[in-house]
Coordinates of C-alpha atoms in Angstrom, one line a residue:
Chain A
X2 CA -0.2 0.3 -0.2
X3 CA 1.0 3.4 -0.8
X4 CA 1.8 6.1 1.4
X5 CA -0.1 9.5 1.6
X6 CA 2.6 11.3 0.1
X7 CA 3.5 9.5 -2.5
X8 CA -0.3 9.0 -3.1
X9 CA -0.2 13.6 -3.3
X10 CA 3.3 12.9 -5.2
X11 CA 1.9 11.0 -8.6
X12 CA -1.5 13.6 -7.9
X13 CA 0.7 16.3 -8.5
X14 CA 2.7 14.6 -11.3
X15 CA -0.6 13.7 -13.4
X16 CA -1.5 17.6 -12.6
X17 CA 1.7 18.5 -13.8
X18 CA 1.1 16.1 -16.9
X19 CA -2.0 18.1 -17.5
X20 CA -3.7 14.9 -16.6
X21 CA -6.8 15.5 -16.2
X22 CA -8.5 11.6 -16.1
X23 CA -5.5 10.3 -13.9
X24 CA -5.5 13.0 -11.8
X25 CA -9.2 12.7 -11.1
X26 CA -9.5 8.7 -10.9
X27 CA -6.1 9.4 -8.0
X28 CA -8.1 12.2 -5.9
X29 CA -11.1 9.5 -6.2
X30 CA -9.6 7.0 -4.9
X31 CA -7.2 8.4 -2.5
X32 CA -10.1 10.9 -1.1
X33 CA -7.6 13.9 -2.6
X34 CA -10.4 15.7 -3.4
X35 CA -9.3 18.6 -1.6
X36 CA -5.2 18.2 -2.5
X37 CA -6.1 18.0 -6.0
X38 CA -7.9 21.5 -6.1
X39 CA -5.4 23.2 -3.4
X40 CA -2.5 22.4 -5.7
X41 CA -4.4 22.8 -9.3
X42 CA -4.6 27.0 -7.3
X43 CA -1.4 26.3 -6.7
X44 CA -0.3 25.5 -10.1
X45 CA -2.2 28.0 -11.7
X46 CA -0.8 30.8 -9.1
X47 CA 2.4 29.2 -11.0
X48 CA 2.0 29.7 -14.4
X49 CA 0.7 33.6 -13.9
X50 CA 4.2 34.1 -10.7
X51 CA 6.2 32.4 -14.5
X52 CA 5.5 36.3 -15.0
X53 CA 7.8 38.0 -12.3
X54 CA 9.3 39.6 -11.9
X55 CA 7.9 42.2 -13.9
X56 CA 10.0 43.4 -16.2
X57 CA 10.0 46.8 -18.1
X58 CA 9.2 46.3 -21.7
X59 CA 11.8 49.8 -22.0
X60 CA 13.9 47.7 -21.2
X61 CA 13.8 44.4 -22.6
X62 CA 13.8 45.2 -26.1
X63 CA 16.7 47.5 -25.6
X64 CA 18.4 44.4 -24.3
X65 CA 16.9 42.0 -27.5
X66 CA 18.1 44.8 -29.6
X67 CA 21.8 44.9 -28.1
X68 CA 21.7 40.8 -28.3
X69 CA 20.5 41.2 -32.4
X70 CA 23.4 43.7 -32.6
X71 CA 25.7 41.4 -31.4
X72 CA 24.6 38.5 -33.4
X73 CA 25.3 41.1 -36.7
X74 CA 28.5 41.3 -35.8
X75 CA 29.5 37.5 -34.6
X76 CA 30.4 35.6 -38.1
X77 CA 28.4 33.2 -39.7
X78 CA 27.8 29.3 -38.2
X79 CA 29.6 27.4 -40.5
X80 CA 26.2 25.2 -41.9
X81 CA 27.4 24.0 -44.5
X82 CA 29.9 21.4 -43.2
X83 CA 28.7 20.9 -40.0
X84 CA 25.5 19.4 -41.8
X85 CA 28.0 17.5 -43.2
X86 CA 30.0 16.2 -40.5
X87 CA 25.9 15.6 -38.3
X88 CA 25.2 14.1 -41.9
X89 CA 28.5 11.8 -41.2
X90 CA 27.6 10.6 -37.9
X91 CA 24.2 10.4 -38.3
X92 CA 24.9 7.8 -41.1
X93 CA 26.5 4.3 -40.4
X94 CA 26.1 4.3 -44.9
X95 CA 27.7 7.9 -44.8
X96 CA 30.9 7.1 -43.1
X97 CA 31.1 4.2 -44.9
X98 CA 31.3 5.9 -48.6
X99 CA 33.5 8.7 -46.7
X100 CA 36.2 6.1 -45.1
X101 CA 36.0 4.2 -48.7
X102 CA 36.8 7.5 -50.6
X103 CA 39.3 8.7 -48.2
X104 CA 41.3 5.4 -48.6
X105 CA 41.2 5.7 -52.4
X106 CA 42.5 9.0 -52.3
X107 CA 45.5 8.0 -49.8
X108 CA 45.6 5.3 -52.4
X109 CA 46.2 7.3 -55.3
X110 CA 49.9 8.6 -54.6
X111 CA 50.9 5.0 -53.9
X112 CA 49.9 3.5 -57.4
X113 CA 51.3 6.3 -58.9
X114 CA 54.2 5.7 -57.5
X115 CA 54.3 2.2 -58.6
X116 CA 52.7 3.1 -61.7
X117 CA 55.8 5.0 -62.3
X118 CA 58.1 2.2 -60.5
X119 CA 57.3 -0.6 -62.5
X120 CA 56.8 0.1 -66.5
X121 CA 55.6 -3.1 -67.4
X122 CA 52.3 -2.5 -65.3
X123 CA 52.4 0.6 -66.0
X124 CA 49.2 2.0 -66.7
X125 CA 47.5 4.3 -69.4
X126 CA 45.1 6.5 -67.8
X127 CA 44.9 8.8 -71.1
X128 CA 46.9 9.2 -74.1
X129 CA 47.5 13.0 -76.1
X130 CA 48.3 12.8 -80.0
X131 CA 51.3 15.5 -80.2
X132 CA 50.5 18.0 -81.6
X133 CA 54.1 18.7 -83.1
X134 CA 55.2 15.7 -84.5
X135 CA 51.6 15.5 -85.7
X136 CA 51.9 18.5 -87.9
X137 CA 56.1 17.6 -88.9
X138 CA 54.5 14.1 -89.9
X139 CA 51.6 15.5 -92.2
X140 CA 54.2 19.0 -93.4
X141 CA 55.2 17.8 -96.9
X142 CA 59.5 17.5 -96.5
X143 CA 59.8 20.1 -99.6
X144 CA 57.7 22.5 -96.9
X145 CA 59.8 21.7 -94.3
X146 CA 63.6 20.8 -95.4
X147 CA 65.4 24.6 -94.7
X148 CA 62.9 25.8 -91.8
X149 CA 64.8 28.2 -90.3
X150 CA 67.1 27.4 -88.1
X151 CA 65.8 23.9 -88.2
X152 CA 69.4 21.2 -88.4
X153 CA 68.2 18.1 -90.5
X154 CA 67.5 15.8 -87.3
X155 CA 64.2 18.5 -86.7
X156 CA 63.4 17.7 -90.0
X157 CA 63.7 13.4 -89.7
X158 CA 61.9 13.9 -86.6
X159 CA 60.7 10.4 -86.6
X160 CA 63.3 8.1 -88.4
X161 CA 66.7 10.8 -87.1
X162 CA 68.1 7.1 -86.2
X163 CA 67.7 5.3 -88.8
X164 CA 69.0 8.2 -91.2
X165 CA 72.5 8.6 -88.5
X166 CA 72.5 5.0 -88.5
X167 CA 72.6 4.0 -92.6
X168 CA 74.3 7.0 -92.9
X169 CA 76.3 5.8 -90.7
X170 CA 77.3 1.8 -92.3
X171 CA 77.9 3.8 -95.6
X172 CA 80.2 5.6 -94.5
X173 CA 82.2 3.2 -93.1
X174 CA 82.3 1.9 -96.7
X175 CA 82.9 4.4 -98.4
X176 CA 85.7 5.1 -96.5
X177 CA 86.7 1.5 -96.6
X178 CA 87.0 1.3 -100.2
X179 CA 88.5 4.5 -100.4
X180 CA 89.2 6.7 -103.6
X181 CA 90.8 5.2 -107.2
X182 CA 94.5 6.0 -107.5
X183 CA 94.6 6.9 -110.9
X184 CA 92.6 10.3 -110.4
X185 CA 94.8 13.8 -110.3
X186 CA 93.2 16.8 -108.9
X187 CA 90.8 18.0 -111.1
X188 CA 91.6 21.0 -112.7
X189 CA 89.2 24.2 -113.9
X190 CA 88.8 22.6 -117.6
X191 CA 88.3 19.4 -116.2
X192 CA 85.2 18.4 -117.7
X193 CA 82.4 18.2 -115.0
X194 CA 82.8 14.7 -114.3
X195 CA 86.2 14.6 -114.0
X196 CA 85.2 17.2 -111.0
X197 CA 82.3 15.9 -109.4
X198 CA 85.0 12.1 -108.9
X199 CA 87.0 14.0 -107.9
X200 CA 86.2 16.1 -105.4
X201 CA 83.2 12.5 -104.4
X202 CA 87.5 11.3 -104.0
X203 CA 88.1 13.3 -102.2
X204 CA 85.7 13.6 -99.6
X205 CA 86.4 9.8 -99.2
X206 CA 89.7 9.9 -98.7
X207 CA 89.8 13.9 -96.3
X208 CA 86.4 14.6 -95.5
X209 CA 86.3 17.7 -97.4
X210 CA 84.8 19.6 -99.6
X211 CA 85.9 21.5 -103.2
X212 CA 84.6 24.5 -102.8
X213 CA 83.7 24.9 -106.2
X214 CA 81.0 22.5 -105.2
X215 CA 77.7 23.7 -104.0
X216 CA 78.4 27.3 -105.4
X217 CA 76.9 27.2 -108.5
X218 CA 79.9 27.2 -110.4
X219 CA 79.9 23.4 -111.1
X220 CA 77.3 22.9 -114.5
X221 CA 75.2 20.0 -114.3
X222 CA 73.9 18.2 -118.2
X223 CA 70.5 17.0 -118.1
X224 CA 72.0 13.6 -118.9
X225 CA 70.2 11.0 -116.8
X226 CA 74.3 9.9 -116.1
X227 CA 75.0 13.5 -115.3
X228 CA 71.8 13.2 -113.1
X229 CA 72.6 10.2 -111.2
X230 CA 76.1 11.1 -110.7
X231 CA 75.4 14.1 -108.5
X232 CA 72.6 12.5 -107.5
X233 CA 75.0 10.4 -105.8
X234 CA 77.5 13.2 -104.5
X235 CA 75.2 14.6 -102.6
X236 CA 74.1 11.8 -101.0
X237 CA 77.8 10.4 -100.2
X238 CA 78.1 14.5 -98.3
X239 CA 75.0 14.0 -96.7
X240 CA 76.3 9.9 -95.9
X241 CA 80.0 11.4 -94.7
X242 CA 79.5 15.0 -94.0
X243 CA 76.5 14.9 -92.4
X244 CA 75.4 17.5 -94.7
X245 CA 72.0 17.7 -96.1
X246 CA 71.8 19.8 -98.8
X247 CA 68.1 21.4 -101.1
X248 CA 70.3 20.8 -103.5
X249 CA 69.3 16.8 -103.4
X250 CA 65.9 17.1 -103.9
X251 CA 65.3 19.6 -106.2
X252 CA 67.8 16.8 -108.5
X253 CA 65.9 14.0 -106.9
X254 CA 62.8 16.0 -108.1
X255 CA 64.2 16.6 -111.3
X256 CA 65.9 13.6 -111.3
X257 CA 62.1 12.0 -111.2
X258 CA 60.4 12.1 -115.0
X259 CA 62.8 10.0 -115.6
X260 CA 62.9 7.5 -112.9
X261 CA 61.3 4.5 -115.4
X262 CA 63.8 4.7 -118.5
X263 CA 67.0 5.8 -116.7
X264 CA 67.8 3.3 -114.4
X265 CA 71.3 4.9 -113.2
X266 CA 69.0 7.4 -111.5
X267 CA 66.7 4.7 -110.3
X268 CA 69.3 3.2 -108.7
X269 CA 70.4 6.6 -107.5
X270 CA 66.5 6.4 -105.8
X271 CA 66.9 3.4 -104.8
X272 CA 70.1 4.4 -102.6
X273 CA 68.2 8.1 -101.6
X274 CA 65.3 5.6 -100.2
X275 CA 67.2 2.9 -98.6
X276 CA 69.1 6.3 -96.7
X277 CA 65.7 7.9 -95.9
X278 CA 66.3 10.8 -97.1
X279 CA 63.1 10.5 -99.9
X280 CA 60.1 12.7 -98.8
X281 CA 56.9 11.3 -99.3
X282 CA 55.7 12.4 -102.2
X283 CA 59.3 10.6 -103.5
X284 CA 58.7 8.2 -101.7
X285 CA 54.9 7.1 -103.2
X286 CA 56.2 8.2 -107.0
X287 CA 59.1 5.7 -106.5
X288 CA 57.5 3.3 -104.9
X289 CA 54.8 3.0 -107.7
X290 CA 57.9 1.5 -109.5
X291 CA 56.3 -1.7 -108.1
X292 CA 59.2 -4.2 -107.4
X293 CA 62.7 -3.2 -108.5
X294 CA 64.7 -6.1 -110.4
X295 CA 66.1 -8.1 -107.6
X296 CA 69.8 -7.7 -110.0
X297 CA 69.6 -3.9 -110.4
X298 CA 68.8 -3.9 -106.0
X299 CA 72.1 -1.4 -104.5
X300 CA 73.5 -2.9 -101.9
X301 CA 74.2 -0.8 -98.9
X302 CA 77.6 -0.6 -100.8
X303 CA 77.0 2.9 -102.7
X304 CA 79.4 1.4 -104.7
X305 CA 78.4 -2.0 -105.2
X306 CA 78.7 -4.8 -108.8
X307 CA 74.9 -3.8 -109.8
X308 CA 76.1 0.0 -109.4
X309 CA 78.7 -0.3 -111.0
X310 CA 77.5 -2.2 -114.0
X311 CA 74.8 0.0 -114.4
X312 CA 78.0 2.6 -114.7
X313 CA 79.9 0.6 -117.2
X314 CA 76.3 0.1 -119.3
X315 CA 75.2 3.9 -119.3
X316 CA 78.7 5.6 -119.8
X317 CA 79.1 2.8 -123.6
X318 CA 75.1 2.7 -124.5
X319 CA 75.3 7.4 -124.0
X320 CA 79.4 7.0 -126.1
X321 CA 81.0 9.3 -123.3
X322 CA 84.2 9.5 -123.2
X323 CA 84.6 9.8 -118.7
X324 CA 88.2 8.2 -118.4
X325 CA 87.9 8.8 -114.9
X326 CA 84.3 7.8 -114.8
X327 CA 85.3 4.2 -116.2
X328 CA 88.5 4.6 -114.4
X329 CA 85.7 4.4 -111.6
X330 CA 83.5 2.1 -113.1
X331 CA 86.2 -0.9 -113.7
X332 CA 87.2 -0.7 -110.2
X333 CA 84.5 -2.2 -108.7
Chain B
X11 CA 7.7 30.1 -22.7
X12 CA 5.9 32.1 -24.5
X13 CA 6.1 30.7 -27.4
X14 CA 6.1 27.2 -29.6
X15 CA 9.5 26.2 -30.9
X16 CA 10.0 23.2 -32.0
X17 CA 9.9 21.8 -35.7
X18 CA 9.8 24.0 -38.0
X19 CA 9.8 27.0 -35.9
X20 CA 13.0 25.9 -33.9
X21 CA 15.6 28.6 -33.8
X22 CA 18.4 26.9 -34.2
X23 CA 17.7 24.8 -37.4
X24 CA 16.2 27.5 -38.9
X25 CA 19.6 28.8 -38.9
X26 CA 21.1 25.2 -40.5
X27 CA 19.1 26.4 -43.2
X28 CA 20.5 29.3 -43.6
X29 CA 17.8 31.5 -42.0
X30 CA 18.2 34.0 -39.8
X31 CA 14.7 35.3 -39.4
X32 CA 13.7 32.6 -36.4
X33 CA 16.6 32.7 -34.1
X34 CA 15.3 36.8 -33.7
X35 CA 11.8 36.2 -33.4
X36 CA 13.1 34.3 -30.5
X37 CA 15.8 36.2 -29.3
X38 CA 13.0 39.2 -29.4
X39 CA 10.0 36.8 -28.0
X40 CA 12.0 35.1 -25.0
X41 CA 14.4 37.9 -23.9
X42 CA 12.3 38.4 -20.8
X43 CA 11.9 34.3 -19.9
X44 CA 15.4 33.6 -19.6
X45 CA 15.7 37.1 -18.1
X46 CA 13.3 36.3 -15.5
X47 CA 14.8 32.6 -15.2
X48 CA 17.8 33.6 -14.3
X49 CA 16.5 36.1 -11.3
X50 CA 14.5 33.4 -9.9
X51 CA 17.3 31.6 -9.9
X52 CA 19.2 35.1 -7.1
X53 CA 21.0 37.1 -10.4
X54 CA 19.5 40.6 -10.5
X55 CA 18.6 42.5 -13.5
X56 CA 21.5 43.5 -15.6
X57 CA 22.6 40.2 -14.3
X58 CA 19.9 38.5 -15.5
X59 CA 20.6 40.7 -18.8
X60 CA 24.2 39.7 -19.1
X61 CA 23.7 36.3 -18.7
X62 CA 21.3 36.0 -21.3
X63 CA 22.4 37.8 -23.9
X64 CA 25.3 35.3 -23.0
X65 CA 22.9 32.3 -23.3
X66 CA 21.8 33.9 -27.1
X67 CA 25.3 34.0 -28.5
X68 CA 25.9 30.5 -27.6
X69 CA 22.8 29.1 -28.7
X70 CA 24.0 31.2 -31.4
X71 CA 27.2 29.9 -31.7
X72 CA 26.1 26.2 -31.6
X73 CA 23.8 26.0 -34.3
X74 CA 26.3 24.5 -36.2
X75 CA 26.6 21.2 -33.9
X76 CA 22.8 21.2 -32.9
X77 CA 20.3 18.1 -33.0
X78 CA 17.1 18.7 -32.1
X79 CA 16.9 15.7 -30.3
X80 CA 14.7 17.1 -27.6
X81 CA 11.8 19.9 -27.2
X82 CA 13.6 23.5 -28.0
X83 CA 12.3 24.6 -24.3
X84 CA 13.8 21.4 -22.2
X85 CA 17.6 22.2 -24.9
X86 CA 17.7 26.5 -24.3
X87 CA 16.5 25.7 -20.7
X88 CA 19.6 23.5 -20.0
X89 CA 21.9 25.7 -21.7
X90 CA 20.6 28.7 -20.1
X91 CA 21.3 26.1 -16.5
X92 CA 25.0 25.8 -17.5
X93 CA 25.3 29.2 -18.4
X94 CA 24.0 29.5 -14.9
X95 CA 26.2 28.1 -12.8
X96 CA 29.1 28.3 -15.2
X97 CA 28.4 32.4 -13.5
X98 CA 28.7 31.1 -10.4
X99 CA 31.4 29.0 -10.3
X100 CA 33.2 32.3 -12.0
X101 CA 31.5 33.9 -9.0
X102 CA 33.0 31.7 -6.4
X103 CA 36.3 32.1 -8.0
X104 CA 36.2 36.3 -7.3
X105 CA 38.3 37.1 -4.4
X106 CA 36.2 37.7 -1.4
X107 CA 35.6 41.7 -1.5
X108 CA 34.4 41.7 -4.6
X109 CA 31.9 38.7 -4.1
X110 CA 28.1 39.3 -5.1
X111 CA 26.5 39.3 -1.9
X112 CA 23.5 37.5 -2.4
X113 CA 21.3 37.2 1.2
X114 CA 18.1 34.7 1.5
X115 CA 16.0 37.1 3.6
X116 CA 16.5 39.8 0.6
X117 CA 13.3 41.1 -0.8
X118 CA 12.8 39.2 -4.4
X119 CA 13.4 41.1 -6.8
X120 CA 10.0 41.1 -7.6
X121 CA 8.4 42.4 -4.8
X122 CA 11.3 44.6 -5.1
X123 CA 10.3 46.2 -8.9
X124 CA 7.0 47.7 -9.9
X125 CA 4.3 45.7 -8.6
X126 CA 1.5 46.1 -11.0
X127 CA -2.0 46.3 -10.9
X128 CA -3.9 43.1 -11.7
X129 CA -7.8 43.2 -13.4
X130 CA -10.4 43.5 -9.9
X131 CA -11.0 39.8 -11.8
X132 CA -7.2 38.7 -11.3
X133 CA -6.6 40.4 -8.5
X134 CA -6.7 37.7 -6.1
X135 CA -4.7 35.3 -8.1
X136 CA -2.1 38.0 -9.1
X137 CA -1.2 38.6 -5.5
X138 CA -1.2 34.6 -4.9
X139 CA 1.0 34.6 -7.6
X140 CA 3.7 37.7 -5.7
X141 CA 3.9 35.0 -2.8
X142 CA 4.2 32.4 -4.6
X143 CA 7.0 34.3 -6.2
X144 CA 8.8 35.8 -3.4
X145 CA 8.6 31.3 -1.1
X146 CA 9.9 29.9 -4.0
X147 CA 12.9 32.1 -3.8
X148 CA 13.2 31.0 -0.6
X149 CA 13.3 28.1 -1.5
X150 CA 17.0 25.6 -1.4
X151 CA 18.1 26.1 -5.1
X152 CA 17.9 22.3 -5.7
X153 CA 13.6 22.2 -5.5
X154 CA 13.3 25.8 -6.8
X155 CA 15.0 24.1 -10.3
X156 CA 12.9 21.9 -10.1
X157 CA 9.5 23.8 -9.7
X158 CA 11.1 26.5 -11.9
X159 CA 12.1 24.4 -14.6
X160 CA 8.1 22.1 -14.0
X161 CA 6.3 24.0 -12.5
X162 CA 6.8 27.5 -14.1
X163 CA 8.3 26.7 -18.1
X164 CA 6.1 22.8 -17.8
X165 CA 8.7 20.6 -18.5
X166 CA 8.2 17.2 -17.8
X167 CA 10.3 15.0 -15.3
X168 CA 11.6 13.7 -18.4
X169 CA 12.7 16.7 -19.6
X170 CA 13.4 18.2 -15.9
X171 CA 16.0 15.5 -15.2
X172 CA 17.3 16.6 -18.5
X173 CA 17.9 20.0 -17.6
X174 CA 19.6 19.1 -13.9
X175 CA 21.4 15.4 -15.2
X176 CA 19.5 13.4 -12.7
X177 CA 17.0 10.9 -12.2
X178 CA 13.7 10.3 -12.0
X179 CA 12.5 9.4 -9.4
X180 CA 14.4 12.6 -7.7
X181 CA 13.0 15.5 -9.9
X182 CA 9.2 13.8 -8.6
X183 CA 10.1 13.9 -5.5
X184 CA 12.3 17.2 -5.3
X185 CA 9.0 18.7 -7.2
X186 CA 7.2 16.9 -4.2
X187 CA 8.6 18.5 -1.7
X188 CA 9.2 21.8 -3.7
X189 CA 5.2 22.4 -3.6
X190 CA 5.3 21.1 0.1
X191 CA 7.1 23.7 1.2
X192 CA 5.5 26.7 -0.6
X193 CA 2.9 25.3 0.5
X194 CA 3.8 25.3 3.9
X195 CA 5.6 28.9 3.4
X196 CA 2.0 30.1 2.0
X197 CA 0.0 28.8 4.3
X198 CA 2.2 30.7 6.9
X199 CA 1.7 33.8 4.7
X200 CA -2.2 33.0 5.1
X201 CA -2.3 32.4 1.1
X202 CA -3.5 29.2 1.7
X203 CA -6.4 27.7 3.3

């Protein structure tokens, strides 16, 4: 059985939670009607006492205004971040996602390092077409041969190493062959062929060119033999001295018209192709001729037997009396 | 409190949504409520104004971390009560000479300041309320706080327990003893039959 004070406390609790039915039942069951009435008066008085002490409305308003003014000076709470933090605190799924994201972000530098260190497992995240290289490829070689300030390596950026290697290989062979001993120094009254061969011999022997070789004083004829020999001389210059001249491409273009009929010119083009100095247009023209007769194929030796045979044939066909050239042709 | 500040009216949730107007309305409406609360706890008028301003600033600054886990009134009074405890601690830490004297027998502010005459029909209740207020000021603080929050501010026992960080049974017991003491005091004044 409950103590009277417990019953009174229950009644008070019921009245405070505004449980009228419960308060009525308690007061009836325990004979607490008077107690209930007194408590109701007390609680009603308490709600009036809530408004005490009486305050000056002006003073309250002034205090509010001071507070609002101070709030205006306060930095705005960082609500947005806090809302994320709250969301993280509330949702385990969001916490899992955030942790996973963080883990991946932390792993990125490690993955990058591993990919960098191990070429076999290198990951290709993107590919970029190098515009400079692409432009060089698409641009006709004739337009970029003598771009100001560029050396030959930059013109042939895609196969410079091949060019250099093939030139070096020929150079070794030319130097090993040596120049024919029978040639004397060419004078000003010598034929162009003598002078050309003299230049070729001199270049092979000493690595130097006579001054007149490219100064325009040498007048090259239009005969295929002359054209072919001129191309060979320019190719020698490239092979032995690493110098590419505009004259080479001009001569290739000029001689290209008689490619089909002139085996010696074709042999010169074959050598130019092997050395990699044909531009795209010239290469296309050369390849349109179809497969070359294997007997006409030049080896990497620039003075090989097939070429010497061609030279002899051409000399005989043209009836040229060029002792120096015959010496070269017979010398092979 | 004068208004219901829950749900859509919750000033701190509104601040979190980026709307400061609800908080400003809360400041304007409840300034007097909290000033009276602090006065009934024992503060003088100026101190009550300071405490109320501090309370609003604390609430504003806590907006970022706020979660509406309880009625806003309960949350507000919990913060207010903590502010009062902090003030008491600071006061206790002051040198003796600077301590603010709080005489339990001092006339309550409600009786000293601006007693307003009520309408003829309300006169008795007004008088009774003033006497109740006077008696309340003389209760021990732990009883006074329970009565203040439970009977005046109409928080539930559960809410009072959370604000005061005591068990709900203790709230019930303290409330019963507070009411008994009040009735005893009022009887001695001739207010209760």
